[in-house]
Each structure stands twice: as structure tokens, then as C-alpha cells.
Amino acid sequence: MASKFGFLVRTKDEEKWVGYCLQSIHDHFPDAEVAIVDNDSNDDTLSIARMFQPKIISIPRREYTPGISLNYGFDALDSEYICCISAHCEIDSISDLLEAHLGDQDCFGVIGRQRPIYKGKRIKPVNSWQNFARDSYIKNLQENRHTEDPFFHNAFSFIPKRMWEEESFCETVSGKEDRRWAKVMKDKGYFSIYDPQTVCDHHWTAGCATWKGMG
């Protein structure tokens, strides 16, 4: 019988944090299935990950796009709800309402709150980090509903697999595949929910695209 929750962790040279990420998943969801989608890591990422016995999918660097890695991971997981989580994020808390949110047939996903951690120090959120507030309001969300770039973020988001089966991620773009997908789902009449009680610590890593784009 499939687990209700599955976790999709995309990796590339994440030996410093991947163990903390996977341990936090098992602490909060001990029965969850986990898939690692790796992009030619050259360090000990996979040897560390194997201690947690996840499914491991390898994508050669020449074939990688964010959408391809997400689609491979979703396809490999049998769970009803799938969390996309960055390998350098640690889950801190999960809202009691998370499963109820995901069970709404018109909800295409739940965005968790991300707290930026710079070399161990919890820093003041600036720029796009301010989207992850302590209340249930996402900065500029109302405006984003009327633009081509609605806010959604796959460093820590939960998506019903039925929604991905209806609409998979674009495999040809090099970034913001999550926002493109959210735009399509919103145009279909679905909505997302921001749950500030579902929290992760998002650790800084050199060269990380998320940190480049989020201050």
C-alpha cells in the first residue's frame, strides 16, 4: 500500500545538507516514500542519501532541466500527496491543516513557509523571502493572480499527485517551472494555499539558484 505522503528531493552536490533534509522528512513522516532525483553529483550526496534507503533516479547533466527532474520524481512516487523539497531544506513543523488543504479537490498545491538560514544564522527575510510571512497572506499574491508569474515555489511545496497527472511540469524551461505550472493550474480554475504553520529552514548554499533569485 502506497504511503499517503511522498517526498521528491532534487540533488546536485548536496553532501553537506542532504542527510539533514532526509532525517527531517523521516522525523515528521516516518512512513513516507522518498525519491532522490540526482543531477550528476560528484561528492558524497548519494552515499549519504542511501543510508535512508530512498528511490534514486539519476539524470545526466546534459539531459537535465528542472521540469524533467520533477516529472521523473513524480512518476516514481506512488503517494497521494507529494512534497517537493530542496535538499538543503530541513522541515521544522507541519500544520495540522495540511492534509485537509490538500484534500480540497480544487487545491493544486500548498506552499510552506521557508526561513532563510545563512551559514547557521537565521537572517531577516528580504526580497522574495518576504513572501513567506508568518500569517496566511503571501505578499503580492492578489497581484500575482493577474500576471503571467503567479507565485509558487518548489523548494518546499506539497502537490496532490492527481494534479500533476492532469498537468505535468514544462520540461523545456531552465527556471521558474513552478510558477509556469501554477499559472496553468490557476487558469484551469484551481487555487493554491499558503500554510505558514508548515515550515522549513532553507540553508544557504553557494551557487544555489533559489538563493540567487531570492536575495
XYZ file of C-alpha atoms in Angstrom:
215
model
C 0.000 0.000 0.000
C 1.387 3.384 -1.014
C 2.223 5.982 1.614
C -0.072 8.995 1.757
C 2.922 11.361 1.567
C 5.904 11.101 -0.714
C 8.941 13.373 -0.927
C 10.828 14.395 -4.045
C 14.334 15.671 -3.306
C 16.376 17.036 -6.214
C 20.121 16.943 -5.641
C 23.394 18.095 -7.132
C 26.447 18.032 -4.841
C 24.393 18.338 -1.642
C 26.538 16.258 0.729
C 26.535 18.979 3.401
C 22.766 19.104 3.852
C 21.056 16.106 2.245
C 21.311 13.956 5.384
C 19.680 16.675 7.487
C 16.933 17.058 4.897
C 16.183 13.343 4.763
C 16.320 12.948 8.539
C 13.802 15.768 8.940
C 11.471 14.030 6.494
C 11.663 10.787 8.458
C 11.179 12.632 11.752
C 7.887 14.158 10.580
C 6.743 11.475 8.119
C 8.301 8.169 9.226
C 6.308 6.119 6.706
C 6.814 8.412 3.710
C 8.342 7.199 0.473
C 11.248 9.292 -0.775
C 12.738 9.730 -4.225
C 16.103 11.361 -4.870
C 16.469 12.800 -8.363
C 20.182 13.430 -8.786
C 21.928 15.528 -11.412
C 25.420 14.016 -11.680
C 26.593 14.723 -8.129
C 30.372 14.493 -7.769
C 30.519 14.371 -3.973
C 29.086 12.035 -1.298
C 25.461 13.101 -1.824
C 24.245 9.695 -2.985
C 26.234 7.645 -0.473
C 24.699 9.729 2.325
C 21.238 9.518 0.785
C 21.444 5.717 0.549
C 21.578 5.490 4.351
C 17.888 6.483 4.255
C 17.026 3.941 1.531
C 15.193 6.244 -0.907
C 14.464 5.557 -4.534
C 17.323 7.063 -6.534
C 16.925 8.390 -10.051
C 19.933 9.759 -11.908
C 19.673 12.299 -14.718
C 22.807 13.052 -16.773
C 23.746 16.725 -16.685
C 23.280 17.097 -20.442
C 19.638 15.968 -20.129
C 18.691 17.928 -17.005
C 16.035 20.606 -16.741
C 14.029 21.400 -13.585
C 10.828 20.143 -15.208
C 12.376 16.848 -16.323
C 13.666 16.168 -12.806
C 10.262 16.931 -11.269
C 8.391 14.769 -13.740
C 10.762 11.844 -13.189
C 10.291 12.152 -9.446
C 6.506 12.419 -9.532
C 6.338 9.415 -11.842
C 8.486 7.351 -9.463
C 6.349 8.086 -6.385
C 3.047 6.317 -5.709
C 1.901 8.624 -2.901
C -1.331 10.600 -2.874
C 0.457 13.832 -1.918
C 3.991 14.697 -2.962
C 6.275 17.254 -1.362
C 8.935 18.911 -3.491
C 11.692 19.879 -1.087
C 15.157 21.249 -1.712
C 17.999 19.045 -0.496
C 19.261 21.918 1.656
C 15.946 22.420 3.459
C 15.040 20.912 6.840
C 11.421 20.505 7.904
C 10.716 22.281 11.183
C 6.945 21.871 11.619
C 3.854 20.633 9.795
C 0.433 22.213 10.118
C -2.479 20.154 11.397
C -4.432 21.535 8.429
C -2.023 20.371 5.715
C -3.867 17.200 4.790
C -7.233 18.970 4.826
C -5.889 21.637 2.474
C -4.543 19.022 0.079
C -7.811 17.091 0.205
C -9.738 20.004 -1.302
C -10.420 18.885 -4.867
C -9.772 22.387 -6.216
C -6.439 22.914 -4.419
C -3.493 22.288 -6.737
C -0.862 22.753 -4.038
C 0.185 24.026 -0.636
C 3.203 26.300 -0.222
C 5.068 26.002 3.061
C 6.908 28.812 4.824
C 10.648 28.993 4.175
C 13.027 30.592 6.676
C 16.404 31.616 5.186
C 19.435 30.335 7.096
C 22.832 31.770 6.162
C 25.723 29.618 7.440
C 23.716 28.709 10.523
C 22.313 32.182 11.193
C 18.605 32.835 10.719
C 18.566 36.052 8.714
C 15.951 38.707 8.131
C 13.836 37.847 5.072
C 14.385 40.303 2.213
C 13.275 40.434 -1.403
C 11.234 37.360 -2.352
C 11.836 35.721 1.026
C 9.232 38.169 2.339
C 6.597 36.116 0.525
C 6.923 33.590 3.345
C 5.280 35.589 6.118
C 4.056 34.367 9.492
C 0.399 34.849 8.579
C -1.568 33.256 5.752
C -1.049 36.117 3.312
C 1.564 35.933 0.575
C 2.968 39.329 -0.355
C 1.566 40.474 -3.702
C -0.430 37.262 -4.185
C -3.501 39.173 -5.301
C -1.460 40.995 -7.928
C 0.203 37.745 -8.995
C -3.188 36.234 -9.778
C -3.462 38.732 -12.627
C 0.012 38.364 -14.085
C 1.917 35.750 -16.061
C 4.034 34.913 -12.994
C 1.855 33.641 -10.109
C 3.860 32.795 -7.018
C 4.584 29.133 -6.270
C 7.840 27.663 -5.050
C 9.037 24.088 -5.317
C 11.770 24.342 -2.689
C 9.020 23.408 -0.206
C 5.584 22.712 -1.624
C 3.029 19.913 -1.392
C 1.111 18.834 -4.503
C -1.636 16.215 -4.895
C -0.368 13.699 -7.435
C -3.725 13.880 -9.217
C -2.899 17.488 -10.135
C 0.450 16.510 -11.660
C -1.260 13.679 -13.542
C -3.577 16.276 -15.045
C -0.752 18.697 -15.887
C 2.941 17.807 -15.694
C 5.769 20.348 -15.491
C 7.188 22.021 -18.587
C 10.458 20.289 -19.481
C 11.922 22.904 -21.820
C 12.455 25.872 -19.464
C 15.578 26.434 -17.369
C 13.828 28.050 -14.399
C 10.548 29.145 -12.784
C 8.925 25.917 -13.895
C 6.908 26.013 -10.672
C 5.392 29.432 -11.457
C 4.653 28.438 -15.049
C 2.873 25.331 -13.810
C 0.937 27.327 -11.217
C -0.195 29.770 -13.910
C -1.623 26.900 -15.952
C -3.398 25.439 -12.922
C -4.842 28.807 -11.916
C -6.100 29.329 -15.469
C -7.914 25.998 -15.127
C -9.740 27.334 -12.075
C -7.694 25.675 -9.324
C -6.062 27.527 -6.422
C -3.068 27.164 -4.114
C -2.847 27.688 -0.365
C -0.031 29.214 1.661
C 0.252 27.480 5.041
C 2.618 29.435 7.342
C 2.458 26.700 10.000
C 4.169 24.251 7.643
C 7.754 25.447 7.976
C 11.232 24.571 6.775
C 14.667 26.096 7.284
C 16.213 26.813 3.884
C 20.014 26.742 4.203
C 22.280 28.844 2.032
C 24.479 27.004 -0.440
C 26.953 28.526 -2.881
C 25.640 28.582 -6.421
C 22.087 27.661 -5.440
C 19.608 29.052 -7.956
C 16.992 29.638 -5.273
C 19.279 31.868 -3.233
C 20.398 33.741 -6.351
C 16.806 34.513 -7.171
C 15.620 35.216 -3.642
C 18.210 37.519 -2.187
